[in-house]
Short mmCIF file of N, CA and C in Angstrom, two decimals:
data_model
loop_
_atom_site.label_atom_id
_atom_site.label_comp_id
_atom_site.label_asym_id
_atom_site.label_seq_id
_atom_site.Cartn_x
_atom_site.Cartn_y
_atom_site.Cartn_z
N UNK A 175 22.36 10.88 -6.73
CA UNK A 175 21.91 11.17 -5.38
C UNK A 175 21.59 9.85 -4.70
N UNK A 176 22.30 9.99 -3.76
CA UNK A 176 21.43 8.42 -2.65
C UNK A 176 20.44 8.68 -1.51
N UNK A 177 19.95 7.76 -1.32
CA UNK A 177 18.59 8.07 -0.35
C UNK A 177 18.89 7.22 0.90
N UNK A 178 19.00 7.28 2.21
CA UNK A 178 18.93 6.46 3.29
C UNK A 178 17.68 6.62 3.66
N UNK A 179 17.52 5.60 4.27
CA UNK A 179 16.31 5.06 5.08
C UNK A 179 16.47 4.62 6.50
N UNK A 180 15.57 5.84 7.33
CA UNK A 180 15.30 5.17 8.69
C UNK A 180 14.69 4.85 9.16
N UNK A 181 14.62 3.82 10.02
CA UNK A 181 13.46 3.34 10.42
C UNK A 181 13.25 3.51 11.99
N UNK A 182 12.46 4.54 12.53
CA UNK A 182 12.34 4.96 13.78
C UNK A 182 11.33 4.13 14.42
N UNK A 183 11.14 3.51 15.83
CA UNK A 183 9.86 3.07 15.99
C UNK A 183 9.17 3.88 17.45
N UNK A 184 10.20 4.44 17.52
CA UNK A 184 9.41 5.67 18.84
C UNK A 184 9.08 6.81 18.36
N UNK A 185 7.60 7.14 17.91
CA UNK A 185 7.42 8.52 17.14
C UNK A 185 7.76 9.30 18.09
N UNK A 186 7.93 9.71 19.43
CA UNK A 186 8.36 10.62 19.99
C UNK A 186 9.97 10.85 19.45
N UNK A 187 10.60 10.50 19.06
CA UNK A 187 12.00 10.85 18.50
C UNK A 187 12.08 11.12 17.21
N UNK A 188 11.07 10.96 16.21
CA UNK A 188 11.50 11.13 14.91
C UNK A 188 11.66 12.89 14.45
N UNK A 189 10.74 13.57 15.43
CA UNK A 189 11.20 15.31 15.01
C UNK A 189 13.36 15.33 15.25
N UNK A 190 13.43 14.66 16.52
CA UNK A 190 14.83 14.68 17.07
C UNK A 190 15.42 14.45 15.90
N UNK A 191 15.27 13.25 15.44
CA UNK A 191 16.34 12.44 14.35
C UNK A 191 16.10 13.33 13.20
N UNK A 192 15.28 13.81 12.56
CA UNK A 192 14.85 14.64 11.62
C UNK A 192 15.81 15.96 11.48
N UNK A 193 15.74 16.78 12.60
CA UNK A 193 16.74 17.68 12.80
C UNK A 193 18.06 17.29 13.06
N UNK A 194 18.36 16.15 13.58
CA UNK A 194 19.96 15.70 13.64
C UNK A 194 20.41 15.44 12.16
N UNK A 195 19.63 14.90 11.04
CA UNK A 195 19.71 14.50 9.88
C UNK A 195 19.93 15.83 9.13
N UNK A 196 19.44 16.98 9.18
CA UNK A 196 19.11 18.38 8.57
C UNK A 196 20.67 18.71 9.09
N UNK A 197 21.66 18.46 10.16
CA UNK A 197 22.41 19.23 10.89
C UNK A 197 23.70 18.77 9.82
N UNK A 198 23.81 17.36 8.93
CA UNK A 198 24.60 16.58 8.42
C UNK A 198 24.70 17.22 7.22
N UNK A 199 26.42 17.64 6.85
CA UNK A 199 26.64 18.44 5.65
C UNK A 199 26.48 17.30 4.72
N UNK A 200 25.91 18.03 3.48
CA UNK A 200 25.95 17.34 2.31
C UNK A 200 24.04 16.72 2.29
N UNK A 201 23.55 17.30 3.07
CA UNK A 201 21.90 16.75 3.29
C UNK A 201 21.36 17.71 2.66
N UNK A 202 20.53 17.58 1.75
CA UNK A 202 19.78 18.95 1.13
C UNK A 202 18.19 18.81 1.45
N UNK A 203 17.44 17.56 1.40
CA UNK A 203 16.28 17.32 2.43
C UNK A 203 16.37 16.34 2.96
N UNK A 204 14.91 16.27 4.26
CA UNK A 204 14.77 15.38 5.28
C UNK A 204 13.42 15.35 4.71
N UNK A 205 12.94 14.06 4.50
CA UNK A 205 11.47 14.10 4.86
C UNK A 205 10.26 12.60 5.25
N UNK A 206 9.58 13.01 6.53
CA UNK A 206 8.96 11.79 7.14
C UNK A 206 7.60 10.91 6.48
N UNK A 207 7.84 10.16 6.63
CA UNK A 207 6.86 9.11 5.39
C UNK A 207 6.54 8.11 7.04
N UNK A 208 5.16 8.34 7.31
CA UNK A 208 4.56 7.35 8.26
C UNK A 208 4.33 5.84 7.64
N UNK A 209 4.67 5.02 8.29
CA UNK A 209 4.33 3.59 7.66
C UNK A 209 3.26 3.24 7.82
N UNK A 210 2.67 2.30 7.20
CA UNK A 210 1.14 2.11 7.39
C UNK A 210 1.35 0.66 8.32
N UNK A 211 0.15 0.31 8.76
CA UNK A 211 0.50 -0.66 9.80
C UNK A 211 0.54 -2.04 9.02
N UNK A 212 1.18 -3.05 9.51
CA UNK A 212 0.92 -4.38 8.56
C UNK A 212 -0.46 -4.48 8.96
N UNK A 213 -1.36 -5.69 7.86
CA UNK A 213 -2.10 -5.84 8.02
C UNK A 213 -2.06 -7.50 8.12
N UNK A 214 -2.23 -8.29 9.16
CA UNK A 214 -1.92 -9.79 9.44
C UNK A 214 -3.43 -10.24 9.11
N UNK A 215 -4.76 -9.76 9.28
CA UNK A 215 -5.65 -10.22 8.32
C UNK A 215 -6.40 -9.11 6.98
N UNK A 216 -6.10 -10.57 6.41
CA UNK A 216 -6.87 -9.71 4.49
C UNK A 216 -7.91 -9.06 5.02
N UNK A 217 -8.92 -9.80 5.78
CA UNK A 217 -10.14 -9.29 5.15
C UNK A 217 -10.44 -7.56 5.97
N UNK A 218 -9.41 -7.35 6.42
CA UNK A 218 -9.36 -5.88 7.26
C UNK A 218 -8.90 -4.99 6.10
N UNK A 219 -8.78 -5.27 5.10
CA UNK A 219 -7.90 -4.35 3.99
C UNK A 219 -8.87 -4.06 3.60
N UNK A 220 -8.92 -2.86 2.88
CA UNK A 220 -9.92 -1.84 2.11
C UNK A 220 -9.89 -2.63 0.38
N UNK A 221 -9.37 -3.47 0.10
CA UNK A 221 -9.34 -4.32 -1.13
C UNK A 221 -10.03 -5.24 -1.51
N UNK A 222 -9.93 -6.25 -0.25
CA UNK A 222 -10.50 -7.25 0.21
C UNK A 222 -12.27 -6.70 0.24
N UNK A 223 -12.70 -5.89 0.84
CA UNK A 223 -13.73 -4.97 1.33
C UNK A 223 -14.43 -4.94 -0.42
N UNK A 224 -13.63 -4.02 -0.73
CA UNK A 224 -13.73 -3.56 -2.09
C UNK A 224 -13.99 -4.89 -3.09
N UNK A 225 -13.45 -5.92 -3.01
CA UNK A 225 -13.65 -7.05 -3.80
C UNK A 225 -14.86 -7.90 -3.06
N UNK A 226 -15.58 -7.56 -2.18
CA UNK A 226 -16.18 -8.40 -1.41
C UNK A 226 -17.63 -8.14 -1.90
N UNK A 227 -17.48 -6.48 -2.04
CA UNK A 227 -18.74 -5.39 -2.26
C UNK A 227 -19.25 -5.55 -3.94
N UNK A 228 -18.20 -6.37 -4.44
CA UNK A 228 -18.47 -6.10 -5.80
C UNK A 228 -19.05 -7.34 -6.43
N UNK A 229 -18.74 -8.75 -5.35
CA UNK A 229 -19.43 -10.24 -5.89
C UNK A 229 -20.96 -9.79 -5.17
N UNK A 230 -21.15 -8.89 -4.21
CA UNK A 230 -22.13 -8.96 -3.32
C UNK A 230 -23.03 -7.94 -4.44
N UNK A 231 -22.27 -7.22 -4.65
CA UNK A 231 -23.44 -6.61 -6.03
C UNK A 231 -23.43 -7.49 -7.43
N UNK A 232 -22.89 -8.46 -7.80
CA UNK A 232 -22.76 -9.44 -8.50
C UNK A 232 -21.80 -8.55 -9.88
N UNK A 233 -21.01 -7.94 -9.37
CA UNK A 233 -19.93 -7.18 -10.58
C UNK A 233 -18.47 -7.87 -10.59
N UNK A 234 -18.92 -9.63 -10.93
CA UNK A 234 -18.08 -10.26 -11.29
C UNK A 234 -18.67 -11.00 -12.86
N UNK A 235 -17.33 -11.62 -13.32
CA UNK A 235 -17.31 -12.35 -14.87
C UNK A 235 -16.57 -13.48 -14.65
N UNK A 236 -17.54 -14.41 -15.38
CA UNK A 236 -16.53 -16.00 -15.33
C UNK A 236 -16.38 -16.04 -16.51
N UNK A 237 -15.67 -17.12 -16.86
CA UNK A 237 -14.67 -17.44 -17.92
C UNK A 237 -14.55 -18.82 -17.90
N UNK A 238 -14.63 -19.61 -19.18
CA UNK A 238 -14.98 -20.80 -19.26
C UNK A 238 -13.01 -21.09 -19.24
N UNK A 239 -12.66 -20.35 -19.67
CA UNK A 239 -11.12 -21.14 -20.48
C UNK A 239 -10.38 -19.13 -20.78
N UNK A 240 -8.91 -19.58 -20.29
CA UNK A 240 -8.43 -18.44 -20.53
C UNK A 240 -8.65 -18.24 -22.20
N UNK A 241 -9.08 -18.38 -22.99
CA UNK A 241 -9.45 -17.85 -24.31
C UNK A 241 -10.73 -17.34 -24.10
N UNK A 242 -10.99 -17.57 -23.23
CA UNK A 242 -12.59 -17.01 -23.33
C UNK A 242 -12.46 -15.71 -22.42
N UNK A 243 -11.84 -15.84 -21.45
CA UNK A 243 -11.37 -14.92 -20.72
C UNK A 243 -10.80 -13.41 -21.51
N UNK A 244 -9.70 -13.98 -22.21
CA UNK A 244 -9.58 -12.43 -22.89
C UNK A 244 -9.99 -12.02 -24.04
N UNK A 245 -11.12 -13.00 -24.62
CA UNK A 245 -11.90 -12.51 -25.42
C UNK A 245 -13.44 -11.81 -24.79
N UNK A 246 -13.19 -12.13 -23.12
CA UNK A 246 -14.21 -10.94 -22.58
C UNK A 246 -13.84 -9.70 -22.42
N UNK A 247 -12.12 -10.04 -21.93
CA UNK A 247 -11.35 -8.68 -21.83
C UNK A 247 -11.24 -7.82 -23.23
N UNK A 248 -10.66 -8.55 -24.52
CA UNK A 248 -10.39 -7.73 -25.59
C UNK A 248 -11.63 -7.82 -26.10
N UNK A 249 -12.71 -8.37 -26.47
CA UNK A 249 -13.79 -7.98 -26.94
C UNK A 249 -14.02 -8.88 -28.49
#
């Protein structure tokens, strides 16, 4: 099976294109996947946030030397 990809940027047309796509023999589904918006700064990401919240509660680990490191990881 192959998959095309479109990339619409007027949401007012994507029901249109959706049903023009459904009308094409040999199509068995259509289905719309919204893009998420870029994000041009980090610190707006829910990650960033998330990693920010966690030095600020002090739920970080240093590591003298990667041997020491995954002997915090493996134990």
């Amino acid at each position: 099976m192959a998959t095309v990809v479109l990339q619409v940027p007027d949401e007012s047309l994507v029901s249109k294109v959706k049903n023009a796509c459904k009308m094409l023999v040999g199509v068995t589904s259509v289905r719309v996947q919204k893009s998420t918006p870029k994000v041009d700064d980090i610190t707006k990401t829910a990650h960033y946030k998330e990693a920010m919240d966690n030095v600020k509660n002090g739920r970080v680990f240093h590591a003298n030397s990667v041997d020491d490191m995954f002997k915090q990881i493996l134990g």
